[in-house]
Short mmCIF file of C-alpha atoms in Angstrom, two decimals:
data_model
loop_
_atom_site.label_atom_id
_atom_site.label_comp_id
_atom_site.label_asym_id
_atom_site.label_seq_id
_atom_site.Cartn_x
_atom_site.Cartn_y
_atom_site.Cartn_z
CA MET A 1 -12.03 0.94 3.56
CA ALA A 2 -11.79 -1.95 6.10
CA GLU A 3 -9.01 -1.83 8.53
CA ALA A 4 -8.27 -3.25 11.80
CA MET A 5 -5.22 -2.83 14.15
CA PRO A 6 -3.76 -5.39 16.54
CA GLY A 7 -2.90 -4.47 20.23
CA ARG A 8 0.11 -5.24 22.26
CA LYS A 9 0.96 -8.83 23.01
CA GLY A 10 -1.40 -10.20 25.73
CA SER A 11 -3.63 -7.14 25.72
CA GLY A 12 -5.92 -8.07 22.89
CA ILE A 13 -6.70 -5.71 19.92
CA GLY A 14 -6.43 -1.97 20.46
CA ILE A 15 -6.85 1.26 18.27
CA LYS A 16 -3.66 2.82 19.60
CA ASP A 17 -1.28 0.38 17.76
CA VAL A 18 -1.42 1.45 14.18
CA GLU A 19 1.87 0.20 12.94
CA ARG A 20 0.58 -3.26 11.91
CA ARG A 21 -2.79 -3.74 10.21
CA CYS A 22 -4.66 -6.92 10.05
CA PRO A 23 -7.21 -8.41 7.50
CA ILE A 24 -10.78 -8.82 8.47
CA SER A 25 -12.39 -12.12 7.52
CA TRP A 26 -15.81 -13.81 8.19
CA SER A 27 -17.19 -17.21 7.52
CA GLY A 28 -20.65 -18.81 7.77
CA LEU A 29 -21.95 -15.53 9.20
CA SER A 30 -25.78 -15.61 9.77
CA HIS A 31 -28.00 -13.27 11.84
CA THR A 32 -31.62 -14.04 12.70
CA VAL A 33 -34.05 -11.52 14.38
CA SER A 34 -37.37 -12.25 16.18
CA LEU A 35 -40.55 -10.82 14.67
CA ARG A 36 -43.95 -10.23 16.31
CA GLY A 37 -46.07 -13.36 16.73
CA GLY A 38 -43.14 -15.50 17.75
CA ARG A 39 -41.77 -15.73 14.21
CA SER A 40 -38.12 -15.22 13.18
CA LYS A 41 -36.39 -14.07 10.10
CA THR A 42 -32.80 -14.73 8.90
CA ILE A 43 -31.53 -11.41 7.50
CA VAL A 44 -27.95 -12.55 6.76
CA SER A 45 -27.37 -16.20 5.84
CA LYS A 46 -24.10 -18.11 5.73
CA VAL A 47 -22.01 -15.19 4.32
CA SER A 48 -18.26 -15.42 4.00
CA GLY A 49 -15.68 -12.93 2.96
CA HIS A 50 -12.28 -11.31 3.47
CA CYS A 51 -10.93 -7.78 3.32
CA ASP A 52 -7.18 -6.96 3.42
CA PRO A 53 -5.84 -3.75 5.19
CA GLY A 54 -6.17 -0.76 2.90
CA GLN A 55 -8.42 -2.55 0.50
CA MET A 56 -11.60 -0.86 -0.55
CA MET A 57 -14.56 -3.17 -0.83
CA ALA A 58 -17.97 -2.64 -2.43
CA ILE A 59 -20.93 -4.70 -1.03
CA MET A 60 -23.67 -4.59 -3.69
CA GLY A 61 -27.12 -5.95 -3.96
CA PRO A 62 -30.72 -4.95 -4.16
CA SER A 63 -32.58 -3.13 -1.47
CA GLY A 64 -33.32 -5.26 1.63
CA CYS A 65 -30.83 -8.04 0.83
CA GLY A 66 -28.72 -7.42 4.02
CA LYS A 67 -25.83 -5.29 2.98
CA THR A 68 -26.07 -2.91 5.90
CA SER A 69 -26.93 -5.78 8.25
CA LEU A 70 -23.69 -7.39 7.23
CA LEU A 71 -21.62 -4.23 7.85
CA ASP A 72 -23.39 -3.82 11.24
CA LEU A 73 -22.43 -7.36 12.20
CA LEU A 74 -18.84 -6.97 11.15
CA GLY A 75 -18.58 -3.67 13.03
CA GLY A 76 -20.30 -4.88 16.22
CA ARG A 77 -23.30 -2.58 15.77
CA VAL A 78 -26.16 -5.22 16.11
CA GLY A 79 -28.20 -4.85 19.17
CA SER A 80 -30.64 -7.72 19.04
CA GLY A 81 -31.10 -11.07 17.41
CA THR A 82 -28.91 -14.27 17.17
CA THR A 83 -25.64 -14.25 15.32
CA SER A 84 -23.74 -17.34 14.25
CA GLY A 85 -20.48 -17.85 12.34
CA GLU A 86 -17.04 -16.49 12.78
CA ILE A 87 -15.46 -13.12 12.50
CA LEU A 88 -11.61 -12.84 12.66
CA ILE A 89 -9.41 -9.82 12.77
CA GLY A 90 -5.98 -11.13 11.81
CA CYS A 91 -6.13 -14.50 13.34
CA LYS A 92 -8.00 -13.54 16.56
CA GLN A 93 -11.72 -14.00 17.19
CA HIS A 94 -14.02 -11.07 17.10
CA PRO A 95 -12.97 -8.90 20.07
CA ALA A 96 -15.42 -7.25 22.45
CA ASN A 97 -14.11 -3.70 21.53
CA ILE A 98 -14.59 -4.19 17.89
CA ARG A 99 -16.55 -0.93 17.56
CA LYS A 100 -13.35 0.93 18.35
CA ILE A 101 -11.18 -0.71 15.58
CA VAL A 102 -13.71 -1.46 12.78
CA SER A 103 -15.69 1.22 11.02
CA TYR A 104 -17.31 1.91 7.63
CA VAL A 105 -18.71 4.79 5.62
CA THR A 106 -22.48 4.59 5.12
CA GLN A 107 -24.16 5.26 1.83
CA GLU A 108 -26.41 8.05 3.15
CA ASP A 109 -25.51 11.54 1.91
CA SER A 110 -25.29 12.83 5.67
CA LEU A 111 -22.16 14.88 4.88
CA LEU A 112 -21.79 17.86 2.58
CA THR A 113 -21.66 17.02 -1.03
CA CYS A 114 -19.03 19.60 -1.71
CA TYR A 115 -16.44 17.41 0.14
CA THR A 116 -13.99 15.26 -1.66
CA VAL A 117 -13.62 11.57 -0.70
CA ARG A 118 -10.48 12.46 1.38
CA GLU A 119 -12.19 15.46 3.13
CA THR A 120 -15.23 13.14 3.87
CA LEU A 121 -12.92 10.50 5.37
CA ARG A 122 -11.07 13.16 7.44
CA TYR A 123 -14.29 14.55 8.68
CA ALA A 124 -15.71 11.18 9.67
CA SER A 125 -12.44 10.15 11.44
CA ARG A 126 -12.50 13.42 13.47
CA LEU A 127 -16.05 12.57 14.54
CA ALA A 128 -14.87 9.23 15.71
CA ALA A 129 -12.08 10.83 17.73
CA ILE A 130 -9.14 8.93 15.96
CA PRO A 131 -5.88 10.52 16.92
CA SER A 132 -4.59 12.90 14.20
CA LYS A 133 -1.43 11.02 13.28
CA ALA A 134 -3.30 7.69 12.88
CA ARG A 135 -6.14 9.52 11.13
CA GLU A 136 -3.81 10.98 8.36
CA GLU A 137 -2.00 7.72 7.92
CA ALA A 138 -5.26 5.90 7.35
CA ILE A 139 -6.60 8.56 4.99
CA GLN A 140 -3.44 8.47 2.85
#
Protein backbone atom coordinates (compact mmCIF):
# COMPACT_ATOMS: atom_id res chain seq x y z
CA MET A 1 0.00 0.00 0.00
CA ALA A 2 1.49 3.34 -0.96
CA GLU A 3 0.89 6.23 1.38
CA ALA A 4 2.51 9.53 2.12
CA MET A 5 1.65 12.12 4.70
CA PRO A 6 2.13 15.90 4.45
CA GLY A 7 3.73 17.98 7.19
CA ARG A 8 2.78 21.25 8.76
CA LYS A 9 2.71 24.37 6.65
CA GLY A 10 6.23 25.55 5.94
CA SER A 11 7.89 22.52 7.55
CA GLY A 12 7.89 20.15 4.59
CA ILE A 13 6.48 16.64 4.73
CA GLY A 14 6.54 14.72 8.02
CA ILE A 15 5.39 11.36 9.30
CA LYS A 16 3.75 12.78 12.43
CA ASP A 17 0.88 14.34 10.46
CA VAL A 18 -1.35 11.44 9.55
CA GLU A 19 -4.68 13.25 9.25
CA ARG A 20 -4.23 14.03 5.52
CA ARG A 21 -2.70 11.62 3.05
CA CYS A 22 -1.29 12.47 -0.34
CA PRO A 23 -0.97 10.60 -3.62
CA ILE A 24 2.44 9.59 -4.91
CA SER A 25 3.13 10.17 -8.59
CA TRP A 26 6.19 9.86 -10.78
CA SER A 27 6.89 10.77 -14.37
CA GLY A 28 9.79 10.17 -16.75
CA LEU A 29 11.64 8.34 -13.98
CA SER A 30 14.93 6.79 -15.14
CA HIS A 31 17.92 5.40 -13.30
CA THR A 32 21.34 4.54 -14.73
CA VAL A 33 24.17 2.74 -12.95
CA SER A 34 27.87 2.54 -13.80
CA LEU A 35 29.36 -0.82 -14.67
CA ARG A 36 32.95 -1.99 -14.75
CA GLY A 37 34.95 -0.89 -17.72
CA GLY A 38 33.36 2.56 -17.85
CA ARG A 39 30.09 1.28 -19.24
CA SER A 40 26.66 2.20 -17.92
CA LYS A 41 23.26 0.51 -17.87
CA THR A 42 19.81 2.04 -17.57
CA ILE A 43 17.81 -0.14 -15.19
CA VAL A 44 14.63 1.97 -15.08
CA SER A 45 13.70 3.91 -18.21
CA LYS A 46 11.11 6.71 -18.47
CA VAL A 47 8.56 5.18 -16.10
CA SER A 48 5.45 7.09 -15.04
CA GLY A 49 2.73 6.18 -12.56
CA HIS A 50 0.40 7.25 -9.79
CA CYS A 51 -0.84 5.73 -6.55
CA ASP A 52 -3.59 7.23 -4.39
CA PRO A 53 -3.59 7.00 -0.57
CA GLY A 54 -4.86 3.65 0.65
CA GLN A 55 -4.61 2.15 -2.82
CA MET A 56 -2.85 -1.17 -3.22
CA MET A 57 -0.71 -1.39 -6.33
CA ALA A 58 0.91 -4.43 -7.91
CA ILE A 59 4.02 -3.97 -10.03
CA MET A 60 4.43 -6.99 -12.24
CA GLY A 61 7.00 -8.08 -14.78
CA PRO A 62 9.67 -10.68 -15.47
CA SER A 63 12.75 -11.11 -13.34
CA GLY A 64 15.29 -8.34 -13.85
CA CYS A 65 12.91 -5.82 -15.45
CA GLY A 66 13.38 -3.18 -12.71
CA LYS A 67 10.39 -3.66 -10.39
CA THR A 68 12.41 -3.51 -7.17
CA SER A 69 14.60 -0.75 -8.57
CA LEU A 70 11.49 1.35 -9.21
CA LEU A 71 10.27 0.81 -5.65
CA ASP A 72 13.74 1.67 -4.33
CA LEU A 73 13.69 4.91 -6.34
CA LEU A 74 10.25 5.86 -5.05
CA GLY A 75 11.25 5.07 -1.48
CA GLY A 76 14.60 6.89 -1.55
CA ARG A 77 16.60 3.68 -1.11
CA VAL A 78 18.99 4.00 -4.05
CA GLY A 79 22.60 4.49 -3.06
CA SER A 80 24.39 4.98 -6.36
CA GLY A 81 23.75 5.85 -9.96
CA THR A 82 22.07 8.73 -11.75
CA THR A 83 18.34 9.36 -11.47
CA SER A 84 16.24 11.63 -13.65
CA GLY A 85 12.54 12.39 -13.77
CA GLU A 86 10.13 13.64 -11.14
CA ILE A 87 8.63 12.15 -7.99
CA LEU A 88 5.81 14.06 -6.31
CA ILE A 89 4.14 13.46 -2.98
CA GLY A 90 0.91 15.41 -3.17
CA CYS A 91 2.06 18.34 -5.24
CA LYS A 92 5.50 18.67 -3.60
CA GLN A 93 8.81 17.56 -5.06
CA HIS A 94 10.49 14.42 -3.68
CA PRO A 95 11.52 15.42 -0.11
CA ALA A 96 14.88 14.59 1.44
CA ASN A 97 13.19 12.62 4.25
CA ILE A 98 11.19 10.40 1.88
CA ARG A 99 12.47 7.23 3.57
CA LYS A 100 10.47 8.19 6.66
CA ILE A 101 7.19 8.62 4.82
CA VAL A 102 7.22 6.08 1.97
CA SER A 103 7.62 2.35 2.42
CA TYR A 104 6.65 -0.89 0.76
CA VAL A 105 6.40 -4.57 1.59
CA THR A 106 8.97 -6.66 -0.26
CA GLN A 107 8.18 -9.94 -1.98
CA GLU A 108 10.65 -12.01 0.05
CA ASP A 109 9.20 -14.38 2.60
CA SER A 110 11.27 -12.90 5.39
CA LEU A 111 8.38 -12.99 7.86
CA LEU A 112 6.57 -15.97 9.31
CA THR A 113 4.20 -17.56 6.82
CA CYS A 114 1.65 -18.19 9.56
CA TYR A 115 0.91 -14.42 9.76
CA THR A 116 -2.14 -12.96 8.07
CA VAL A 117 -1.66 -9.93 5.81
CA ARG A 118 -2.85 -7.63 8.62
CA GLU A 119 -0.46 -9.25 11.14
CA THR A 120 2.41 -8.92 8.66
CA LEU A 121 1.69 -5.21 8.14
CA ARG A 122 1.42 -4.67 11.90
CA TYR A 123 4.75 -6.45 12.47
CA ALA A 124 6.50 -4.47 9.70
CA SER A 125 5.15 -1.17 11.03
CA ARG A 126 6.45 -1.97 14.50
CA LEU A 127 9.90 -2.63 13.03
CA ALA A 128 9.69 0.76 11.29
CA ALA A 129 8.89 2.39 14.67
CA ILE A 130 5.62 3.92 13.45
CA PRO A 131 3.58 5.26 16.42
CA SER A 132 0.83 2.84 17.47
CA LYS A 133 -2.15 5.12 16.67
CA ALA A 134 -0.85 5.92 13.16
CA ARG A 135 0.09 2.27 12.67
CA GLU A 136 -3.40 0.99 13.47
CA GLU A 137 -5.07 3.65 11.29
CA ALA A 138 -2.86 2.74 8.31
CA ILE A 139 -3.40 -1.00 8.77
CA GLN A 140 -7.20 -0.60 8.90
